[in-house]
Short mmCIF file of C-alpha atoms and ligand atoms in Angstrom, two decimals:
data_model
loop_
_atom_site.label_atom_id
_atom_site.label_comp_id
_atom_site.label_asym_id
_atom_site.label_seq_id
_atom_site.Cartn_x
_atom_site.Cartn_y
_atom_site.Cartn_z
CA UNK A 752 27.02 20.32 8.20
CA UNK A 753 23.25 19.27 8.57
CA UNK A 754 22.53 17.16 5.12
CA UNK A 755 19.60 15.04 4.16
CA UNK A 756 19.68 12.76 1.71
CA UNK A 757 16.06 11.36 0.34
CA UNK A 758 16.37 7.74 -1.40
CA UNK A 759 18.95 5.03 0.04
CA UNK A 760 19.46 2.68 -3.29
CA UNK A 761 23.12 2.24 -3.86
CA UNK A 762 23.84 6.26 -4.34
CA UNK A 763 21.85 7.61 -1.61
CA UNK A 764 22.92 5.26 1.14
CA UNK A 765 26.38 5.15 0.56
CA UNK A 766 26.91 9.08 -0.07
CA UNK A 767 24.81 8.83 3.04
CA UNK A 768 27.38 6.91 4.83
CA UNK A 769 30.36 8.75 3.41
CA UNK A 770 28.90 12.34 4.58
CA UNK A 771 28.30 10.98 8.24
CA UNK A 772 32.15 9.49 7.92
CA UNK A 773 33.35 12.59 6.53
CA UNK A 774 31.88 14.31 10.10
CA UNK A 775 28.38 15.25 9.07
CA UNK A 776 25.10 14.99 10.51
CA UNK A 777 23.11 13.05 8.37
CA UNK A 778 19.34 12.09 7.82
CA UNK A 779 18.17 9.51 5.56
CA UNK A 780 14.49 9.52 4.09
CA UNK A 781 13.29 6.20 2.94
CA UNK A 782 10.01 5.23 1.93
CA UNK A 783 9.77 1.70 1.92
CA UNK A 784 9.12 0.99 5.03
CA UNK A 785 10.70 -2.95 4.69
CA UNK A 786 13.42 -1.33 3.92
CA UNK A 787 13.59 1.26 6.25
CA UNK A 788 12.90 -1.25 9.20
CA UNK A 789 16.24 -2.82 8.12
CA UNK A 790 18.50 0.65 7.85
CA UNK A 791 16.83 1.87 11.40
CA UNK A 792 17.58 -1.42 13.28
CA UNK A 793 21.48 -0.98 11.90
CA UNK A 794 21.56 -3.21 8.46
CA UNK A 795 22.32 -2.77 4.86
CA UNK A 796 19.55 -3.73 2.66
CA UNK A 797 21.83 -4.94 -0.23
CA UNK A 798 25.51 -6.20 -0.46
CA UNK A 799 28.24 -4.02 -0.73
CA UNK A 800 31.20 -5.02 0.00
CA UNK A 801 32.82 -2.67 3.72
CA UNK A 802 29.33 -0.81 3.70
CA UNK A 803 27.48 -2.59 6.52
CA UNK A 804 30.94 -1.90 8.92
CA UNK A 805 31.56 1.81 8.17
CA UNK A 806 27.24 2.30 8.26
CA UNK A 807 28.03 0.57 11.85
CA UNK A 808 30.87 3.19 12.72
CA UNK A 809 29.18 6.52 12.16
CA UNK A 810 25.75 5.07 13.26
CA UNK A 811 25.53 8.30 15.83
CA UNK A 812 25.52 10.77 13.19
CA UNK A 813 23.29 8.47 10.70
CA UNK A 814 19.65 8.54 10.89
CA UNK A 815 16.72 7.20 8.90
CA UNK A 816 13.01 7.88 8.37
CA UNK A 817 10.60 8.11 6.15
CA UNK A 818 9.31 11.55 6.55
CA UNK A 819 10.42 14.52 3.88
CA UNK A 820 9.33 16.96 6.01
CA UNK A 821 12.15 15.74 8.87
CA UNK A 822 14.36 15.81 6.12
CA UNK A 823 13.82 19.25 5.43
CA UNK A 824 13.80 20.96 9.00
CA UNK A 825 17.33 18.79 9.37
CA UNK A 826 19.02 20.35 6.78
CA UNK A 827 20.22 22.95 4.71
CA UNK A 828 21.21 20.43 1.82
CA UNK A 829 18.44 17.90 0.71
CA UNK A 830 20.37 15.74 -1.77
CA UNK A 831 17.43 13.85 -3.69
CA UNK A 832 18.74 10.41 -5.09
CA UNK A 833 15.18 8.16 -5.55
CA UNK A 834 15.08 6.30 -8.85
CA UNK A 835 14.71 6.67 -11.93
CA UNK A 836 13.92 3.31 -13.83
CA UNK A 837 13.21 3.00 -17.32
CA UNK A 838 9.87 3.56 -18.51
CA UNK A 839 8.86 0.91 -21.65
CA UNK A 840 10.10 4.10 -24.17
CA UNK A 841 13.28 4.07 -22.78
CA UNK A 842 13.19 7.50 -21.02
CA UNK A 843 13.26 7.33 -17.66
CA UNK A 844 10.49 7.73 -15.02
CA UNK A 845 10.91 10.42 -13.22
CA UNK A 846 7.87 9.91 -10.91
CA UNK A 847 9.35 9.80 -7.88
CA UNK A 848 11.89 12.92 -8.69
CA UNK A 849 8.37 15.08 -9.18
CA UNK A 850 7.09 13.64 -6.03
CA UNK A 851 9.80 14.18 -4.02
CA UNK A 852 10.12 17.42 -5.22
CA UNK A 853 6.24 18.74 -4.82
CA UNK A 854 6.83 17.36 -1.04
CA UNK A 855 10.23 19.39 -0.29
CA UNK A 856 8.10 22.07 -1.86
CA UNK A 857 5.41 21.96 0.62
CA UNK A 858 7.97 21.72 3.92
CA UNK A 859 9.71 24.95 2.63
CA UNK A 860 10.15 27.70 5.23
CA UNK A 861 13.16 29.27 4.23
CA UNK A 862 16.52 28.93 2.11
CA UNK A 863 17.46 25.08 1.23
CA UNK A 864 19.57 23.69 -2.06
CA UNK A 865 18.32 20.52 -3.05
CA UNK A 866 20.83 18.83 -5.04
CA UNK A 867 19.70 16.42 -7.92
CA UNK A 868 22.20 13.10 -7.23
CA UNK A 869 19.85 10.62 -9.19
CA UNK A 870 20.82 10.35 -12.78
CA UNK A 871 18.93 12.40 -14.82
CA UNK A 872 18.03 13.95 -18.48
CA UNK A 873 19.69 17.37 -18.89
CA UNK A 874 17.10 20.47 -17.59
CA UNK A 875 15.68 18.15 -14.76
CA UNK A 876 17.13 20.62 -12.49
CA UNK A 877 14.94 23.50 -14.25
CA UNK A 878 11.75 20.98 -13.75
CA UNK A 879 12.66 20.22 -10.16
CA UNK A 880 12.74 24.22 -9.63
CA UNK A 881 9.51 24.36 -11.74
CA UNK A 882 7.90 22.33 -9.07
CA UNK A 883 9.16 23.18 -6.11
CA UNK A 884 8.28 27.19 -6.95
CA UNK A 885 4.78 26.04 -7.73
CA UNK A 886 4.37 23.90 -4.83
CA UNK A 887 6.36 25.94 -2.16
CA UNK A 888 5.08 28.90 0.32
CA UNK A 889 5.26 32.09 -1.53
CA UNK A 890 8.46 34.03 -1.82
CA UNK A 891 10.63 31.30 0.21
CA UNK A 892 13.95 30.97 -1.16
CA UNK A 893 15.67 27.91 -2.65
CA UNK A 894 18.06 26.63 -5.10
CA UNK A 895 18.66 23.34 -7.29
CA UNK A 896 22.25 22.16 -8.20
CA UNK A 897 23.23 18.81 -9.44
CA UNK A 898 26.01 16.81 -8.01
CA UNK A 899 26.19 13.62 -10.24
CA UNK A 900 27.83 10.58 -8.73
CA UNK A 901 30.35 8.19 -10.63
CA UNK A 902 30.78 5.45 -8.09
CA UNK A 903 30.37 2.02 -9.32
CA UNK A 904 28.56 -0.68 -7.66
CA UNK A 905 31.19 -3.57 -5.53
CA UNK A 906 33.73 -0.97 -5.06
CA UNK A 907 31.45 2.07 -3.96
CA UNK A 908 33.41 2.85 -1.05
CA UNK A 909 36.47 2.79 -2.91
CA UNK A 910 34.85 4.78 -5.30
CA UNK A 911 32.99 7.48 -2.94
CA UNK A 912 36.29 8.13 -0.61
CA UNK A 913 38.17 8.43 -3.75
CA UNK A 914 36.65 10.10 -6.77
CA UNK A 915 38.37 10.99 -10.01
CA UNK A 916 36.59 14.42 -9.71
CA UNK A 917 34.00 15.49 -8.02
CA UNK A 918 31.39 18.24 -10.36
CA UNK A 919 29.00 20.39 -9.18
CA UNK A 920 26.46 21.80 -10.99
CA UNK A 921 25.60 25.32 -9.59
CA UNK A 922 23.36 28.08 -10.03
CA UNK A 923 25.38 30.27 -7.88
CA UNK A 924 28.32 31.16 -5.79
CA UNK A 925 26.01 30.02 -2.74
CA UNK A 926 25.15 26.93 -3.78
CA UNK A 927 28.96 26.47 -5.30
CA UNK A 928 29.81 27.53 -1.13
CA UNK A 929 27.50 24.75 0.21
CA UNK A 930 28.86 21.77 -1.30
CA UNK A 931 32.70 22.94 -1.42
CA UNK A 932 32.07 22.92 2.60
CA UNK A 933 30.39 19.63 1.98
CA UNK A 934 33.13 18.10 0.45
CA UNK A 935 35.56 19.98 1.96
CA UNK A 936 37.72 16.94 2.96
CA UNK A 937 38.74 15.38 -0.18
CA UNK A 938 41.61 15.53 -2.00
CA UNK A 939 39.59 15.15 -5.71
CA UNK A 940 39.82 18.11 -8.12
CA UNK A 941 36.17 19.79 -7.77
CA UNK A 942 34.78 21.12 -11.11
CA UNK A 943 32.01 23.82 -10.75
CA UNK A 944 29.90 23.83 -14.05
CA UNK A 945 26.03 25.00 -14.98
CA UNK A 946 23.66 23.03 -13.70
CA UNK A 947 23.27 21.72 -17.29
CA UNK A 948 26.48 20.44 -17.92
CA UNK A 949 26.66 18.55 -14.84
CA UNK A 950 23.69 16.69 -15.90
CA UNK A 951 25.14 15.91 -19.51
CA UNK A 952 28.52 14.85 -18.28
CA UNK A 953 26.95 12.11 -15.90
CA UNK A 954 25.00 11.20 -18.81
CA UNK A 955 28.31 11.69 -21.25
CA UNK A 956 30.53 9.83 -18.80
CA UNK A 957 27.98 6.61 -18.10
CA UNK A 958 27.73 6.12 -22.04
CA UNK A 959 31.06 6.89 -23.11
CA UNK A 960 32.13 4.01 -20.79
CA UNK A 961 29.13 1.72 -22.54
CA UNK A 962 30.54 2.62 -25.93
CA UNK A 963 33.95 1.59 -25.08
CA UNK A 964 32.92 -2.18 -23.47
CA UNK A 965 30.58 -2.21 -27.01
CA UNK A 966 33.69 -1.18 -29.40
CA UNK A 967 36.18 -4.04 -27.48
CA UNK A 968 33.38 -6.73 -27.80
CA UNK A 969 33.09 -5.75 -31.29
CA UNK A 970 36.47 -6.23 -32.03
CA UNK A 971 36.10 -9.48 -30.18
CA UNK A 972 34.28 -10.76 -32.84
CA UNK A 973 36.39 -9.42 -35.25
CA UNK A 974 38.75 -11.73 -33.05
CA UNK A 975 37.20 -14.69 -33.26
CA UNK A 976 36.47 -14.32 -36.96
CA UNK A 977 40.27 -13.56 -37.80
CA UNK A 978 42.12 -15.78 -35.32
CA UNK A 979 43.71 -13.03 -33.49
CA UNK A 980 43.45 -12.87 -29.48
CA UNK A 981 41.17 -10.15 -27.59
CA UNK A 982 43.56 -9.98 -24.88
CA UNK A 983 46.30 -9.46 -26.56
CA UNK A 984 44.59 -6.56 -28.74
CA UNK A 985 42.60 -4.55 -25.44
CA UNK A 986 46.10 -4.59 -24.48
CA UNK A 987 48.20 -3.48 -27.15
CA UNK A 988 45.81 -0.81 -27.60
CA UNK A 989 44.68 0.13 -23.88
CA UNK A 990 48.73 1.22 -23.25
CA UNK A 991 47.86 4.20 -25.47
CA UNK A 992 47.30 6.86 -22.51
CA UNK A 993 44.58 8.61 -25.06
CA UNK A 994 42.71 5.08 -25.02
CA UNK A 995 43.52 3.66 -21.56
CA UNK A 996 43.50 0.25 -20.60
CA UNK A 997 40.40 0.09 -18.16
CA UNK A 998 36.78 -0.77 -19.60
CA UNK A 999 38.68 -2.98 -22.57
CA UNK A 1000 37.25 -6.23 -20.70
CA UNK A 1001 35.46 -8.43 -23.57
CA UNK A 1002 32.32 -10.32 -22.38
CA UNK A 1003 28.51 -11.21 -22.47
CA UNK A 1004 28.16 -7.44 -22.41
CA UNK A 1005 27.38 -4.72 -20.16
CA UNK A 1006 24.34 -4.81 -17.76
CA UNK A 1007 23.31 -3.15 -14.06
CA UNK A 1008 20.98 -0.31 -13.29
CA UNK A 1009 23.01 2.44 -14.46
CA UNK A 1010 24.45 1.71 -18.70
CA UNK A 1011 21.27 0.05 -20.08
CA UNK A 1012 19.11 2.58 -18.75
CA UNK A 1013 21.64 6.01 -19.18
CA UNK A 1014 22.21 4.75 -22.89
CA UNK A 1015 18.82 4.83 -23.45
CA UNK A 1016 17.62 7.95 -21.82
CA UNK A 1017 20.98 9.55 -23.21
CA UNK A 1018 19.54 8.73 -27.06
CA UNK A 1019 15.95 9.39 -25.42
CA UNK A 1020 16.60 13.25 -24.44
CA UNK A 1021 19.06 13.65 -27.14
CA UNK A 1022 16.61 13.17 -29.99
CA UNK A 1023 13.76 15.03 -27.83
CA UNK A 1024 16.61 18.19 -28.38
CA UNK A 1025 16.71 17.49 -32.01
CA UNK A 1026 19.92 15.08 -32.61
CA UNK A 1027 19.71 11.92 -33.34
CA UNK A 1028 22.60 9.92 -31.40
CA UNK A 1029 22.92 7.19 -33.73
CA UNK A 1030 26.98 6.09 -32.24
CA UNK A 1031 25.11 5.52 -29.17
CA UNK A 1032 21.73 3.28 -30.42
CA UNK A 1033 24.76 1.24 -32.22
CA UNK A 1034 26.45 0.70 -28.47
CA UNK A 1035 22.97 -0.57 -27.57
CA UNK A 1036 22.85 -2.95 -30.38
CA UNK A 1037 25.64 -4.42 -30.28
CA UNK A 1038 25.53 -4.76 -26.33
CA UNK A 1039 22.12 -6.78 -27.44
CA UNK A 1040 24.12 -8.69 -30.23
CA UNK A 1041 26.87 -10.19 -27.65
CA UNK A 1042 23.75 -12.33 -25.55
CA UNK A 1043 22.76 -13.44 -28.83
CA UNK A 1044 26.31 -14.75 -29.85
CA UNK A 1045 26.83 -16.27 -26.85
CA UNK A 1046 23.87 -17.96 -27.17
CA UNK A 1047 24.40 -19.26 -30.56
CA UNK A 1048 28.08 -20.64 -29.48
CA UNK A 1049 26.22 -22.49 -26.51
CA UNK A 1050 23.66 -24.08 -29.35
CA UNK A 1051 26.67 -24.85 -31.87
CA UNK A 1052 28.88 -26.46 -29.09
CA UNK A 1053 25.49 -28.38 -27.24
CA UNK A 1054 23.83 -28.81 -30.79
CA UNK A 1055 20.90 -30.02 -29.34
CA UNK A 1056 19.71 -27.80 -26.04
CA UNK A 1057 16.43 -29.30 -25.47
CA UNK A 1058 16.38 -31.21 -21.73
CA UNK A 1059 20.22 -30.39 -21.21
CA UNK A 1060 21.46 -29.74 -17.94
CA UNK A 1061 23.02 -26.26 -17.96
CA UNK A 1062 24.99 -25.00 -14.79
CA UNK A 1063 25.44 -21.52 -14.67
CA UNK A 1064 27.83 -19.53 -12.29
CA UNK A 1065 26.90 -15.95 -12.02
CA UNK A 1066 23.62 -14.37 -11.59
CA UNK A 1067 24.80 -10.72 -10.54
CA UNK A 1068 25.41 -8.54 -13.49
CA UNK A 1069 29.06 -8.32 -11.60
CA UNK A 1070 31.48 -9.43 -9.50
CA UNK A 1071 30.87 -7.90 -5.12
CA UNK A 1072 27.03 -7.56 -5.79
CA UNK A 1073 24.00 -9.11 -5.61
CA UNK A 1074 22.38 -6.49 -7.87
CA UNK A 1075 20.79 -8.57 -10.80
CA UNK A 1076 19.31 -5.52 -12.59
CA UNK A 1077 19.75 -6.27 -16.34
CA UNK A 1078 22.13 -8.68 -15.33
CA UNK A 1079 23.18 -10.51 -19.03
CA UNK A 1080 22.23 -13.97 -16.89
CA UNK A 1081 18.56 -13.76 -16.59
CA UNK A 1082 18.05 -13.05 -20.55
CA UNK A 1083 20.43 -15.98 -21.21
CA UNK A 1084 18.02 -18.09 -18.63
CA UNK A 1085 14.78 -17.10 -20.59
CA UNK A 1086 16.39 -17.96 -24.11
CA UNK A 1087 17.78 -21.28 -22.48
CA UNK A 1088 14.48 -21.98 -20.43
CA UNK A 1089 12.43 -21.60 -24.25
CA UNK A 1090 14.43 -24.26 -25.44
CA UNK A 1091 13.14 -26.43 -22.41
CA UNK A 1092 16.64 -26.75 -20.85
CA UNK A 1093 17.09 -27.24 -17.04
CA UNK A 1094 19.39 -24.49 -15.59
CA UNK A 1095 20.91 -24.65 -12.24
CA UNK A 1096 22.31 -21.41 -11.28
CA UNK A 1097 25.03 -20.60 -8.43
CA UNK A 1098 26.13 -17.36 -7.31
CA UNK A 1099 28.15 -16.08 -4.23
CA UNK A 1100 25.48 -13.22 -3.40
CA UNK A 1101 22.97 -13.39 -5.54
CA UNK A 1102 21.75 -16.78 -4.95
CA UNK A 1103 20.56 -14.93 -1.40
CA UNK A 1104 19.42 -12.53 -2.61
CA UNK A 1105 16.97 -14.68 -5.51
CA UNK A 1106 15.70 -16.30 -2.79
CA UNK A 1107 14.76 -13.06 -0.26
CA UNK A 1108 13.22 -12.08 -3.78
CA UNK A 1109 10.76 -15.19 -4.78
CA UNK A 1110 9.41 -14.87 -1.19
CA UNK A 1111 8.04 -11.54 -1.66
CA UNK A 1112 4.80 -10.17 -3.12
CA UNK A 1113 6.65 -8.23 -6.79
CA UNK A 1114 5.83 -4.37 -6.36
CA UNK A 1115 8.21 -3.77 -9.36
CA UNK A 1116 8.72 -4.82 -12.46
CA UNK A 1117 12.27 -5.59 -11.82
CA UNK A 1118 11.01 -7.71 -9.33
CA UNK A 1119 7.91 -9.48 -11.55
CA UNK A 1120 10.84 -10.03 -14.22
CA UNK A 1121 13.20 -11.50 -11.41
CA UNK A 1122 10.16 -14.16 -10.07
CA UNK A 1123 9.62 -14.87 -13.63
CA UNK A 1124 12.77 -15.94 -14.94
CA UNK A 1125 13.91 -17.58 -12.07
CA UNK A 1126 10.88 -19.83 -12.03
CA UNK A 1127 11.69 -23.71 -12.20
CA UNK A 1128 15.32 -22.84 -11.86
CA UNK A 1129 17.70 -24.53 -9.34
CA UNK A 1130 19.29 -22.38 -7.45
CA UNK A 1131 22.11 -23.84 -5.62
CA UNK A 1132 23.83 -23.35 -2.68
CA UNK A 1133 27.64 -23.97 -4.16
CA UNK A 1134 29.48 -23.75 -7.32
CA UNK A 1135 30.01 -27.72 -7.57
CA UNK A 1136 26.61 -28.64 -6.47
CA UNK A 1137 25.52 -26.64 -9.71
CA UNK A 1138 27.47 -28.68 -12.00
CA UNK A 1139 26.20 -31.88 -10.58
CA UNK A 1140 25.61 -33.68 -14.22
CA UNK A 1141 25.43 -30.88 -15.87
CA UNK A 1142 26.43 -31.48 -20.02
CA UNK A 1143 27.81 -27.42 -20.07
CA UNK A 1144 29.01 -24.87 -17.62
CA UNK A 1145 28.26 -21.16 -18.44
CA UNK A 1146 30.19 -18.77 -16.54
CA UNK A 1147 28.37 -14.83 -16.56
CA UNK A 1148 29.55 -13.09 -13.63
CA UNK A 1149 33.78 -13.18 -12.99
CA UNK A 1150 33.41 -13.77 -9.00
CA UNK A 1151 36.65 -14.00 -7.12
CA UNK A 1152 35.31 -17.31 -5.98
CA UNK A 1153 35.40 -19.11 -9.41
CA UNK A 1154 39.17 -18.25 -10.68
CA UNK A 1155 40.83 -21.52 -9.47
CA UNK A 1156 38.29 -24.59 -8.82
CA UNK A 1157 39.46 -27.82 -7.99
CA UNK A 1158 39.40 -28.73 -11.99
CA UNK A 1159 39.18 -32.43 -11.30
CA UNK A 1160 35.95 -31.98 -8.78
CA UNK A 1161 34.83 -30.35 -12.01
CA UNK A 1162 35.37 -32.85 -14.54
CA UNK A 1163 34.10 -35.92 -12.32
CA UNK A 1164 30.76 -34.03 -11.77
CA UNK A 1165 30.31 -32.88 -15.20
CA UNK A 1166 28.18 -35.12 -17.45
CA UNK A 1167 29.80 -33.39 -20.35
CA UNK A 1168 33.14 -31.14 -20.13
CA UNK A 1169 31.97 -28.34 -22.05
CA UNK A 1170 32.70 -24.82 -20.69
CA UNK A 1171 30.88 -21.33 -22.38
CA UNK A 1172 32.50 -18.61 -20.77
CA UNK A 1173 31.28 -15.19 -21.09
CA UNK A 1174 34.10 -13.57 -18.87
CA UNK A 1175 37.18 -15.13 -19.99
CA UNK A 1176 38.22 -16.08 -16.99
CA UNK A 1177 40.22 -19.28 -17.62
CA UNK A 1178 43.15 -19.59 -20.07
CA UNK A 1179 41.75 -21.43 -23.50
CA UNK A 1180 45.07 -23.40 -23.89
CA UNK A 1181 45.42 -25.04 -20.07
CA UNK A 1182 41.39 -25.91 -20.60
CA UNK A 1183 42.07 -27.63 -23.33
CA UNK A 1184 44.45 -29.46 -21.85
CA UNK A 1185 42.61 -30.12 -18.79
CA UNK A 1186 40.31 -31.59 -21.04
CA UNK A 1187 37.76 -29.13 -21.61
CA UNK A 1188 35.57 -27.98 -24.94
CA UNK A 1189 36.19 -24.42 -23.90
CA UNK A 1190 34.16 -21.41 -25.39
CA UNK A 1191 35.16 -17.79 -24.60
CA UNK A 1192 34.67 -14.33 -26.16
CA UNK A 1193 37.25 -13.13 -28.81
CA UNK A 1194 39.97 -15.69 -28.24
C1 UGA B 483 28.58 2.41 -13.67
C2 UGA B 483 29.75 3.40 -13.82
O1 UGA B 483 30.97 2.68 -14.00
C3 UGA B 483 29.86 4.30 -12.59
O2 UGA B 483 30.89 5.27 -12.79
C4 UGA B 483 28.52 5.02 -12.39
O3 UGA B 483 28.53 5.82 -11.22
C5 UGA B 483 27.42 3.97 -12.23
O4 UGA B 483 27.38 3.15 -13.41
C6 UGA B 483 26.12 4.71 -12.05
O5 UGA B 483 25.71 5.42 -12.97
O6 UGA B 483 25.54 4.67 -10.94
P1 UGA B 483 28.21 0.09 -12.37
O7 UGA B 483 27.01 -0.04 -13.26
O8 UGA B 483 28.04 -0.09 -10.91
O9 UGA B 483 28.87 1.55 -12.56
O10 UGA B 483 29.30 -0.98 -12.81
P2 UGA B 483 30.50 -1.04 -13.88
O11 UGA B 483 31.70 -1.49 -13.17
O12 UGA B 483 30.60 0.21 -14.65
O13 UGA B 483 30.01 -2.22 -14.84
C7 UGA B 483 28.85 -2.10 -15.66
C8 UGA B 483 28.74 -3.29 -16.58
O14 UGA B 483 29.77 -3.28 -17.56
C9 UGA B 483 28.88 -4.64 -15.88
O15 UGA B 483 27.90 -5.54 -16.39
C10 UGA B 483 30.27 -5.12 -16.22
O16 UGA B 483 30.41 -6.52 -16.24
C11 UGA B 483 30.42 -4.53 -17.63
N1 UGA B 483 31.83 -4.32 -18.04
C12 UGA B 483 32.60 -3.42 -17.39
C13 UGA B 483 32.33 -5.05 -19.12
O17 UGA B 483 31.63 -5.88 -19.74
N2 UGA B 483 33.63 -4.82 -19.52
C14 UGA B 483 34.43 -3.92 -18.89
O18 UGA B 483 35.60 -3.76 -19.32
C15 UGA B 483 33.91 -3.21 -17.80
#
């Protein structure tokens, strides 16, 4: 089938991809034109792990461009999956939905279904039609249907070829025909909803998981406080099948593009509809709470911060990406850089990617954020030259790359063997007797 898909951030490029592997003939619309440069001439704007090789593969039935109207003489399905940051409120902006939508709206000349794949506040689909009908030639027929996506960023191919389930949100047996051909070949259960319940249960899904990683860091601390071990408790309660073992991990707390923001517009649209999620603003807090306790064992273990030499490894807000969107490393930087200390930062990915970023003029506040906090910070090119002297090692980001160092390389370069880690990556009993002051969560 003809499909466009407008937006190529994580979602839209990969589903992208996956359509044009699954056998269809695909058009991406992209508006940045930097960006857009880089998809035409064959490349992946952002790493993700197996993308840039399967992009390579289907390249004959992959296009880009940055005009809406192509994308709507292309295809039947217009699958619209532009962002939707958060605004200072904590809803989300959903500029660049309305714009996309008025300009499908104008290209109309007869039936498409444009399929909301952006994350988005239930009854955006009723909006979306709102526009479009205002916008769009008289009488021409269309439909909106939402087809959330659950993939997760580092493992999105995984993710996309594989899905738990796959939901649409339909207003009618036509639309419900259009995307069962769509997705024809896979072997996921497909659950046809309303259109409002497929926008609730991406919303549902995203903070349910949130809640979880903010109830096992809460019992972390309950951990630390009692003397009993986090590990040992995420698993004696994650082999319960009706709690289930993934999403128990203990940390710094949750970051990316997706939780922060979904939590918040999730609490956002709930209280707009009159209920006041309260479970869900004490997720946020206590997801706020874990930077601040990490901070304050860094402090009691350094004592004094002020002109310390702090390494850090990890800037991504995880492992197989160099997506630093709320990423729990740069708020730990800006508390650390207001106590004067000197941070030197390493990062498999990111590190790259930091660099590409202080080169360019900041369009975004992401980006103005990024150039900010990453101001007289080192960033270094390996994960020993970054603890060159340094009197404490922070680790914020569990890359592959930093379960077994060369301890000894460690210790000589160290100025002081003091390890925070925020991912409990290393077993507290062999650092100890490695030699290590070793700090982790819940243990
Ligand atoms: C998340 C969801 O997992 C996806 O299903 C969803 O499609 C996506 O958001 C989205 O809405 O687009 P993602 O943000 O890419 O995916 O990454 P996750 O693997 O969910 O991790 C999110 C954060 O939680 C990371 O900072 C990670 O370190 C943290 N986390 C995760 C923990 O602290 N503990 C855990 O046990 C698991």
């Amino acid at each position: 089938m003809k499909v466009s898909i407008v937006g190529t951030g994580y979602v839209g490029l990969v589903t992208g991809v996956l359509f044009a592997d699954k056998g269809h003939d695909v058009l991406c619309i992209e508006n940045n034109i930097r960006k857009l440069q880089k998809l035409q001439s064959g490349h992946v704007p952002f790493y993700e792990p197996g993308l840039q090789e399967l992009m390579t593969k289907n390249k004959a039935r992959l296009r880009f461009s940055d005009s809406i109207k192509e994308g709507v003489e292309h295809a039947q399905a217009i699958f619209v999956a532009v962002g939707t940051p958060a605004l200072a409120t904590g809803e989300p902006d959903m500029t660049y939905i309305e714009r996309v939508a008025m300009e499908i709206a104008q290209h109309l000349d007869g039936y498409r279904l444009i399929v909301e794949k952006s994350t988005v506040p239930v009854h955006t689909s009723e909006k979306i039609y709102e526009t479009i009908k205002r916008f769009a030639p008289p009488g021409v027929e269309f439909e909106v249907a939402s087809n959330p996506e659950f993939l997760r960023e580092g493992q999105a191919l995984e993710d996309a070829f594989n899905p738990d389930r796959i939901v649409f949100g339909v207003p009618s047996a036509k639309a419900q025909g259009i995307l069962t051909e769509i997705y024809k070949d896979f072997s996921a259960p497909l659950i046809a909803t309303n259109v409002n319940s497929a926008e609730i249960i991406k919303h549902a899904a995203n903070s349910f998981l949130a809640m979880k990683i903010s109830y096992i860091n809460a019992v972390a601390n309950i951990c630390e406080l009692s003397g009993a071990n986090i590990e040992e408790v995420a698993k004696g309660i994650g082999l319960d099948r009706r709690i289930g073992e993934h999403f128990l991990r203990a940390g710094v707390g949750y970051g990316g593009s997706c939780f922060p923001k979904d939590v918040d517009a999730f609490v956002n649209i709930s209280r707009e509809l009159g209920y006041e999620f309260n479970l869900l603003e004490e997720v946020q807090k206590i997801n706020k709470d874990q930077k601040k306790r990490f901070l304050k064992k860094i402090k009691e273990t350094l004592w004094v911060v002020k002109n310390k030499v702090i390494a850090i490894w990890g800037l991504s807000f995880k492992p197989n990406t160099d997506d630093m969107r709320e990423a729990p490393a740069l708020d730990i930087i800006n508390e650390l850089k207001c106590e004067t200390a000197k941070i030197k930062i390493f990062d498999p990915q990111a590190i790259r990617k930091a660099n590409e970023i202080l080169q360019i003029p900041a369009i975004d506040n992401h980006t103005q954020y990024l150039q900010k906090t990453l101001q007289d910070v080192e960033l270094c090119t390996s994960a020993y030259e970054a603890i060159n002297e340094a009197d404490c090692l922070l680790i914020l980001t569990e890359w592959q790359d930093f379960v077994s160092p060369d301890w000894e390389i460690v210790k000589q370069k160290m100025k002081q063997k003091i390890i925070v880690d925020g991912r409990n990556m290393y077993d507290p009993e062999k650092m100890e007797q490695l030699g290590f002051i070793y700090k982790s969560v819940g243990r």
